[in-house]
Amino acid sequence: MRVVIAEDSVLLREGLTRLLTDLGHDVVAGVGDGEALVKTVADLAAQGELPDVVVADVRMPPTHTDEGVRAAVRLRRDHPGIGVLVLSQYVEEQYATELLAGSSTGVGYLLKDRVAEVREFVDAVVRVARGGTALDPEVVAQLLGRSRKQDVLAGLTPREREVLGLMAEGRTNSAIAKQLVVSDGAVEKHVSNIFLKLGLSPSVGDHRRVLAVLTYLNS
């Protein structure tokens, strides 16, 4: 896949580049701030060489507040086909919600500590590039725990909430079954119940797994 990395720490940016390159992926650009990220992607798009995914830090120069996530939101609006995975030192609910509030495909929010888990990180980048989701377990836990969202999830059982959290991390039914030490059939039943309780009919297509997580965010 073709990747653009936006990270103001040169050491981390080079480390991510080396990691992805060693695994056969093409890092087509590396930048250090949000404006450079937006410009770089626009230039690549003009050349007909749009990247598959962007990996961006939430906080970048000049203010080190929200430049990265704002650039990510802009890219999702201007180039819907690009996957966007943002990295953050901490769970910042406002930024996570803003990023997830648009399209339900090709988006991820991971804590930087997750980068140390090389296999998980690379799997997340690939999943987002392919139009999937990758949400850090800590992000999921905080978002699902919001008191103002309890009404949306009130009908779910504790086990269904647990399954929903694992779905939000991007795990397959088989992976969820392994994590919870239950059968694949049991997970499929829980997932079906979640769709039913959240009002997600089969007509919405294959994105129901993502929408099941995002429904309460947009309510």
PDB file of C-alpha atoms in Angstrom:
ATOM      1  CA  MET A   1       0.000   0.000   0.000  1.00  0.00           C
ATOM      2  CA  ARG A   2       1.001   3.648  -0.484  1.00  0.00           C
ATOM      3  CA  VAL A   3       1.370   5.566   2.778  1.00  0.00           C
ATOM      4  CA  VAL A   4       1.903   9.191   3.823  1.00  0.00           C
ATOM      5  CA  ILE A   5       3.166   9.763   7.375  1.00  0.00           C
ATOM      6  CA  ALA A   6       2.612  13.029   9.268  1.00  0.00           C
ATOM      7  CA  GLU A   7       4.574  13.185  12.529  1.00  0.00           C
ATOM      8  CA  ASP A   8       6.636  16.061  13.908  1.00  0.00           C
ATOM      9  CA  SER A   9       9.004  13.762  15.794  1.00  0.00           C
ATOM     10  CA  VAL A  10      11.650  12.943  13.206  1.00  0.00           C
ATOM     11  CA  LEU A  11      12.709   9.856  15.146  1.00  0.00           C
ATOM     12  CA  LEU A  12       9.187   8.392  15.243  1.00  0.00           C
ATOM     13  CA  ARG A  13       8.486   9.384  11.637  1.00  0.00           C
ATOM     14  CA  GLU A  14      11.630   7.659  10.418  1.00  0.00           C
ATOM     15  CA  GLY A  15      10.875   4.658  12.609  1.00  0.00           C
ATOM     16  CA  LEU A  16       7.378   4.264  11.151  1.00  0.00           C
ATOM     17  CA  THR A  17       8.785   4.689   7.644  1.00  0.00           C
ATOM     18  CA  ARG A  18      11.390   1.992   8.204  1.00  0.00           C
ATOM     19  CA  LEU A  19       8.838  -0.354   9.782  1.00  0.00           C
ATOM     20  CA  LEU A  20       6.365  -0.088   6.919  1.00  0.00           C
ATOM     21  CA  THR A  21       9.036  -0.121   4.215  1.00  0.00           C
ATOM     22  CA  ASP A  22      10.638  -3.256   5.632  1.00  0.00           C
ATOM     23  CA  LEU A  23       7.266  -4.983   5.365  1.00  0.00           C
ATOM     24  CA  GLY A  24       6.967  -4.121   1.674  1.00  0.00           C
ATOM     25  CA  HIS A  25       4.822  -0.995   1.805  1.00  0.00           C
ATOM     26  CA  ASP A  26       5.599   2.236  -0.036  1.00  0.00           C
ATOM     27  CA  VAL A  27       5.933   5.340   2.159  1.00  0.00           C
ATOM     28  CA  VAL A  28       5.553   8.002  -0.512  1.00  0.00           C
ATOM     29  CA  ALA A  29       5.985  11.022   1.797  1.00  0.00           C
ATOM     30  CA  GLY A  30       6.769  12.039   5.355  1.00  0.00           C
ATOM     31  CA  VAL A  31       5.875  15.478   6.742  1.00  0.00           C
ATOM     32  CA  GLY A  32       6.015  17.266  10.089  1.00  0.00           C
ATOM     33  CA  ASP A  33       2.850  19.381  10.300  1.00  0.00           C
ATOM     34  CA  GLY A  34      -0.813  19.445   9.333  1.00  0.00           C
ATOM     35  CA  GLU A  35      -0.571  22.006   6.552  1.00  0.00           C
ATOM     36  CA  ALA A  36       2.232  20.084   4.897  1.00  0.00           C
ATOM     37  CA  LEU A  37       0.121  16.939   5.126  1.00  0.00           C
ATOM     38  CA  VAL A  38      -2.861  18.533   3.367  1.00  0.00           C
ATOM     39  CA  LYS A  39      -0.634  20.061   0.668  1.00  0.00           C
ATOM     40  CA  THR A  40       1.296  16.843   0.085  1.00  0.00           C
ATOM     41  CA  VAL A  41      -1.859  14.773  -0.377  1.00  0.00           C
ATOM     42  CA  ALA A  42      -3.334  17.434  -2.685  1.00  0.00           C
ATOM     43  CA  ASP A  43      -0.162  17.397  -4.792  1.00  0.00           C
ATOM     44  CA  LEU A  44      -0.218  13.590  -4.998  1.00  0.00           C
ATOM     45  CA  ALA A  45      -3.895  13.660  -5.956  1.00  0.00           C
ATOM     46  CA  ALA A  46      -3.140  16.146  -8.740  1.00  0.00           C
ATOM     47  CA  GLN A  47      -0.571  13.688 -10.083  1.00  0.00           C
ATOM     48  CA  GLY A  48      -3.059  10.831  -9.942  1.00  0.00           C
ATOM     49  CA  GLU A  49      -1.044   9.169  -7.183  1.00  0.00           C
ATOM     50  CA  LEU A  50      -3.357   9.409  -4.190  1.00  0.00           C
ATOM     51  CA  PRO A  51      -2.045   7.357  -1.244  1.00  0.00           C
ATOM     52  CA  ASP A  52      -4.061   4.480   0.194  1.00  0.00           C
ATOM     53  CA  VAL A  53      -3.709   5.660   3.789  1.00  0.00           C
ATOM     54  CA  VAL A  54      -2.413   8.535   5.882  1.00  0.00           C
ATOM     55  CA  VAL A  55      -0.909   7.989   9.340  1.00  0.00           C
ATOM     56  CA  ALA A  56      -0.972  11.248  11.305  1.00  0.00           C
ATOM     57  CA  ASP A  57      -0.216  12.467  14.806  1.00  0.00           C
ATOM     58  CA  VAL A  58      -3.119  14.292  16.487  1.00  0.00           C
ATOM     59  CA  ARG A  59      -0.935  17.120  17.816  1.00  0.00           C
ATOM     60  CA  MET A  60       1.550  18.818  15.529  1.00  0.00           C
ATOM     61  CA  PRO A  61       3.136  22.263  14.993  1.00  0.00           C
ATOM     62  CA  PRO A  62       2.685  25.124  15.303  1.00  0.00           C
ATOM     63  CA  THR A  63       0.472  24.943  18.428  1.00  0.00           C
ATOM     64  CA  HIS A  64       0.701  21.209  19.154  1.00  0.00           C
ATOM     65  CA  THR A  65      -3.028  21.042  19.902  1.00  0.00           C
ATOM     66  CA  ASP A  66      -5.274  19.693  17.158  1.00  0.00           C
ATOM     67  CA  GLU A  67      -3.511  20.434  13.864  1.00  0.00           C
ATOM     68  CA  GLY A  68      -3.097  16.779  12.987  1.00  0.00           C
ATOM     69  CA  VAL A  69      -6.663  15.671  13.602  1.00  0.00           C
ATOM     70  CA  ARG A  70      -8.052  18.741  11.815  1.00  0.00           C
ATOM     71  CA  ALA A  71      -5.913  17.909   8.804  1.00  0.00           C
ATOM     72  CA  ALA A  72      -7.187  14.329   9.003  1.00  0.00           C
ATOM     73  CA  VAL A  73     -10.821  15.472   9.085  1.00  0.00           C
ATOM     74  CA  ARG A  74     -10.160  17.741   6.094  1.00  0.00           C
ATOM     75  CA  LEU A  75      -8.565  14.900   4.143  1.00  0.00           C
ATOM     76  CA  ARG A  76     -11.538  12.632   4.835  1.00  0.00           C
ATOM     77  CA  ARG A  77     -13.793  15.371   3.445  1.00  0.00           C
ATOM     78  CA  ASP A  78     -11.677  16.257   0.404  1.00  0.00           C
ATOM     79  CA  HIS A  79     -10.492  12.733  -0.463  1.00  0.00           C
ATOM     80  CA  PRO A  80     -13.076  10.197   0.790  1.00  0.00           C
ATOM     81  CA  GLY A  81     -11.160   7.312  -0.747  1.00  0.00           C
ATOM     82  CA  ILE A  82      -8.144   7.735   1.547  1.00  0.00           C
ATOM     83  CA  GLY A  83      -7.871   5.785   4.775  1.00  0.00           C
ATOM     84  CA  VAL A  84      -6.902   7.957   7.754  1.00  0.00           C
ATOM     85  CA  LEU A  85      -5.281   6.578  10.908  1.00  0.00           C
ATOM     86  CA  VAL A  86      -4.427   9.059  13.654  1.00  0.00           C
ATOM     87  CA  LEU A  87      -2.045   8.475  16.539  1.00  0.00           C
ATOM     88  CA  SER A  88      -2.367  10.121  19.938  1.00  0.00           C
ATOM     89  CA  GLN A  89      -0.468  10.044  23.204  1.00  0.00           C
ATOM     90  CA  TYR A  90      -3.735  10.023  25.152  1.00  0.00           C
ATOM     91  CA  VAL A  91      -7.406   9.322  24.523  1.00  0.00           C
ATOM     92  CA  GLU A  92      -8.933  12.659  23.497  1.00  0.00           C
ATOM     93  CA  GLU A  93     -12.669  12.060  23.167  1.00  0.00           C
ATOM     94  CA  GLN A  94     -13.452  15.277  21.330  1.00  0.00           C
ATOM     95  CA  TYR A  95     -10.938  14.564  18.587  1.00  0.00           C
ATOM     96  CA  ALA A  96     -11.905  10.901  18.316  1.00  0.00           C
ATOM     97  CA  THR A  97     -15.574  11.822  17.980  1.00  0.00           C
ATOM     98  CA  GLU A  98     -14.839  14.507  15.377  1.00  0.00           C
ATOM     99  CA  LEU A  99     -12.813  12.081  13.303  1.00  0.00           C
ATOM    100  CA  LEU A 100     -15.434   9.334  13.514  1.00  0.00           C
ATOM    101  CA  ALA A 101     -18.446  11.562  12.921  1.00  0.00           C
ATOM    102  CA  GLY A 102     -18.179  11.513   9.146  1.00  0.00           C
ATOM    103  CA  SER A 103     -17.852   8.484   6.892  1.00  0.00           C
ATOM    104  CA  SER A 104     -17.911   5.123   8.634  1.00  0.00           C
ATOM    105  CA  THR A 105     -15.127   3.573   6.544  1.00  0.00           C
ATOM    106  CA  GLY A 106     -11.353   3.852   6.345  1.00  0.00           C
ATOM    107  CA  VAL A 107     -10.716   5.417   9.738  1.00  0.00           C
ATOM    108  CA  GLY A 108      -8.621   4.628  12.796  1.00  0.00           C
ATOM    109  CA  TYR A 109      -7.593   6.131  16.130  1.00  0.00           C
ATOM    110  CA  LEU A 110      -4.741   4.456  18.016  1.00  0.00           C
ATOM    111  CA  LEU A 111      -2.684   5.380  21.039  1.00  0.00           C
ATOM    112  CA  LYS A 112       1.020   5.734  20.279  1.00  0.00           C
ATOM    113  CA  ASP A 113       1.838   2.939  22.717  1.00  0.00           C
ATOM    114  CA  ARG A 114       0.095   0.615  20.264  1.00  0.00           C
ATOM    115  CA  VAL A 115       2.879   1.256  17.732  1.00  0.00           C
ATOM    116  CA  ALA A 116       5.138  -0.868  19.933  1.00  0.00           C
ATOM    117  CA  GLU A 117       2.903  -3.845  19.082  1.00  0.00           C
ATOM    118  CA  VAL A 118       4.267  -4.055  15.550  1.00  0.00           C
ATOM    119  CA  ARG A 119       1.904  -6.715  14.206  1.00  0.00           C
ATOM    120  CA  GLU A 120      -1.193  -4.978  15.632  1.00  0.00           C
ATOM    121  CA  PHE A 121      -0.103  -1.598  14.312  1.00  0.00           C
ATOM    122  CA  VAL A 122       0.637  -2.783  10.788  1.00  0.00           C
ATOM    123  CA  ASP A 123      -2.591  -4.800  10.704  1.00  0.00           C
ATOM    124  CA  ALA A 124      -4.451  -1.628  11.719  1.00  0.00           C
ATOM    125  CA  VAL A 125      -2.818   0.443   8.956  1.00  0.00           C
ATOM    126  CA  VAL A 126      -3.677  -2.194   6.352  1.00  0.00           C
ATOM    127  CA  ARG A 127      -7.245  -2.510   7.633  1.00  0.00           C
ATOM    128  CA  VAL A 128      -7.823   1.248   7.443  1.00  0.00           C
ATOM    129  CA  ALA A 129      -6.257   1.408   3.969  1.00  0.00           C
ATOM    130  CA  ARG A 130      -8.769  -1.211   2.851  1.00  0.00           C
ATOM    131  CA  GLY A 131     -11.715   0.780   4.169  1.00  0.00           C
ATOM    132  CA  GLY A 132     -12.020  -0.817   7.598  1.00  0.00           C
ATOM    133  CA  THR A 133     -11.757   0.635  11.093  1.00  0.00           C
ATOM    134  CA  ALA A 134      -9.114   0.439  13.801  1.00  0.00           C
ATOM    135  CA  LEU A 135      -9.994   1.906  17.192  1.00  0.00           C
ATOM    136  CA  ASP A 136      -7.755   1.529  20.211  1.00  0.00           C
ATOM    137  CA  PRO A 137      -9.369  -0.471  23.039  1.00  0.00           C
ATOM    138  CA  GLU A 138      -8.867   2.499  25.382  1.00  0.00           C
ATOM    139  CA  VAL A 139     -10.663   4.797  22.944  1.00  0.00           C
ATOM    140  CA  VAL A 140     -13.547   2.350  22.661  1.00  0.00           C
ATOM    141  CA  ALA A 141     -13.792   1.972  26.433  1.00  0.00           C
ATOM    142  CA  GLN A 142     -14.010   5.725  27.003  1.00  0.00           C
ATOM    143  CA  LEU A 143     -16.450   6.392  24.188  1.00  0.00           C
ATOM    144  CA  LEU A 144     -18.732   3.535  25.145  1.00  0.00           C
ATOM    145  CA  GLY A 145     -18.627   4.692  28.757  1.00  0.00           C
ATOM    146  CA  ARG A 146     -19.988   8.178  28.123  1.00  0.00           C
ATOM    147  CA  SER A 147     -22.948   8.767  30.357  1.00  0.00           C
ATOM    148  CA  ARG A 148     -24.790  10.815  27.749  1.00  0.00           C
ATOM    149  CA  LYS A 149     -24.691   7.871  25.362  1.00  0.00           C
ATOM    150  CA  GLN A 150     -26.079   5.271  27.751  1.00  0.00           C
ATOM    151  CA  ASP A 151     -29.609   5.634  26.345  1.00  0.00           C
ATOM    152  CA  VAL A 152     -28.423   4.413  22.938  1.00  0.00           C
ATOM    153  CA  LEU A 153     -26.775   1.314  24.378  1.00  0.00           C
ATOM    154  CA  ALA A 154     -29.214   0.691  27.215  1.00  0.00           C
ATOM    155  CA  GLY A 155     -30.782  -2.273  25.446  1.00  0.00           C
ATOM    156  CA  LEU A 156     -27.503  -4.172  25.110  1.00  0.00           C
ATOM    157  CA  THR A 157     -26.495  -6.864  27.564  1.00  0.00           C
ATOM    158  CA  PRO A 158     -23.045  -6.681  29.209  1.00  0.00           C
ATOM    159  CA  ARG A 159     -21.810  -9.413  26.854  1.00  0.00           C
ATOM    160  CA  GLU A 160     -23.181  -7.569  23.816  1.00  0.00           C
ATOM    161  CA  ARG A 161     -21.382  -4.411  24.943  1.00  0.00           C
ATOM    162  CA  GLU A 162     -18.191  -6.423  25.241  1.00  0.00           C
ATOM    163  CA  VAL A 163     -18.650  -7.804  21.732  1.00  0.00           C
ATOM    164  CA  LEU A 164     -19.416  -4.300  20.433  1.00  0.00           C
ATOM    165  CA  GLY A 165     -16.187  -3.009  21.944  1.00  0.00           C
ATOM    166  CA  LEU A 166     -14.171  -5.744  20.238  1.00  0.00           C
ATOM    167  CA  MET A 167     -15.981  -5.066  16.963  1.00  0.00           C
ATOM    168  CA  ALA A 168     -14.951  -1.420  17.262  1.00  0.00           C
ATOM    169  CA  GLU A 169     -11.323  -2.486  17.518  1.00  0.00           C
ATOM    170  CA  GLY A 170     -11.759  -4.032  14.069  1.00  0.00           C
ATOM    171  CA  ARG A 171     -11.754  -7.675  15.163  1.00  0.00           C
ATOM    172  CA  THR A 172     -13.470 -10.389  13.153  1.00  0.00           C
ATOM    173  CA  ASN A 173     -16.077 -12.724  14.634  1.00  0.00           C
ATOM    174  CA  SER A 174     -13.465 -15.481  14.884  1.00  0.00           C
ATOM    175  CA  ALA A 175     -11.039 -13.184  16.706  1.00  0.00           C
ATOM    176  CA  ILE A 176     -13.791 -12.093  19.092  1.00  0.00           C
ATOM    177  CA  ALA A 177     -14.724 -15.714  19.779  1.00  0.00           C
ATOM    178  CA  LYS A 178     -11.107 -16.502  20.582  1.00  0.00           C
ATOM    179  CA  GLN A 179     -10.799 -13.479  22.868  1.00  0.00           C
ATOM    180  CA  LEU A 180     -13.985 -14.318  24.787  1.00  0.00           C
ATOM    181  CA  VAL A 181     -13.400 -18.085  24.683  1.00  0.00           C
ATOM    182  CA  VAL A 182     -16.780 -18.807  23.090  1.00  0.00           C
ATOM    183  CA  SER A 183     -17.916 -20.385  19.830  1.00  0.00           C
ATOM    184  CA  ASP A 184     -18.101 -18.506  16.530  1.00  0.00           C
ATOM    185  CA  GLY A 185     -21.821 -19.210  16.523  1.00  0.00           C
ATOM    186  CA  ALA A 186     -22.276 -17.514  19.880  1.00  0.00           C
ATOM    187  CA  VAL A 187     -20.498 -14.408  18.612  1.00  0.00           C
ATOM    188  CA  GLU A 188     -22.610 -14.349  15.453  1.00  0.00           C
ATOM    189  CA  LYS A 189     -25.744 -14.443  17.616  1.00  0.00           C
ATOM    190  CA  HIS A 190     -24.492 -11.553  19.769  1.00  0.00           C
ATOM    191  CA  VAL A 191     -23.612  -9.517  16.672  1.00  0.00           C
ATOM    192  CA  SER A 192     -27.050 -10.126  15.173  1.00  0.00           C
ATOM    193  CA  ASN A 193     -28.684  -9.013  18.423  1.00  0.00           C
ATOM    194  CA  ILE A 194     -26.567  -5.841  18.444  1.00  0.00           C
ATOM    195  CA  PHE A 195     -27.617  -4.983  14.895  1.00  0.00           C
ATOM    196  CA  LEU A 196     -31.252  -5.610  15.798  1.00  0.00           C
ATOM    197  CA  LYS A 197     -31.182  -3.530  18.988  1.00  0.00           C
ATOM    198  CA  LEU A 198     -29.409  -0.627  17.292  1.00  0.00           C
ATOM    199  CA  GLY A 199     -31.879  -0.656  14.406  1.00  0.00           C
ATOM    200  CA  LEU A 200     -29.331  -1.619  11.753  1.00  0.00           C
ATOM    201  CA  SER A 201     -31.177  -3.591   9.082  1.00  0.00           C
ATOM    202  CA  PRO A 202     -29.452  -5.775   6.461  1.00  0.00           C
ATOM    203  CA  SER A 203     -30.197  -3.081   3.879  1.00  0.00           C
ATOM    204  CA  VAL A 204     -27.317  -0.934   5.143  1.00  0.00           C
ATOM    205  CA  GLY A 205     -24.879  -3.509   3.778  1.00  0.00           C
ATOM    206  CA  ASP A 206     -21.510  -4.733   5.014  1.00  0.00           C
ATOM    207  CA  HIS A 207     -20.800  -1.563   6.969  1.00  0.00           C
ATOM    208  CA  ARG A 208     -23.178  -2.560   9.762  1.00  0.00           C
ATOM    209  CA  ARG A 209     -20.224  -3.578  11.929  1.00  0.00           C
ATOM    210  CA  VAL A 210     -18.854  -0.053  11.772  1.00  0.00           C
ATOM    211  CA  LEU A 211     -22.251   1.608  12.045  1.00  0.00           C
ATOM    212  CA  ALA A 212     -23.007  -0.427  15.153  1.00  0.00           C
ATOM    213  CA  VAL A 213     -20.137   1.390  16.856  1.00  0.00           C
ATOM    214  CA  LEU A 214     -20.759   4.790  15.296  1.00  0.00           C
ATOM    215  CA  THR A 215     -24.547   4.949  15.751  1.00  0.00           C
ATOM    216  CA  TYR A 216     -24.288   6.267  19.296  1.00  0.00           C
ATOM    217  CA  LEU A 217     -21.552   8.737  18.341  1.00  0.00           C
ATOM    218  CA  ASN A 218     -23.803  10.435  15.822  1.00  0.00           C
ATOM    219  CA  SER A 219     -26.975  10.351  17.931  1.00  0.00           C
TER     220      SER A 219
END
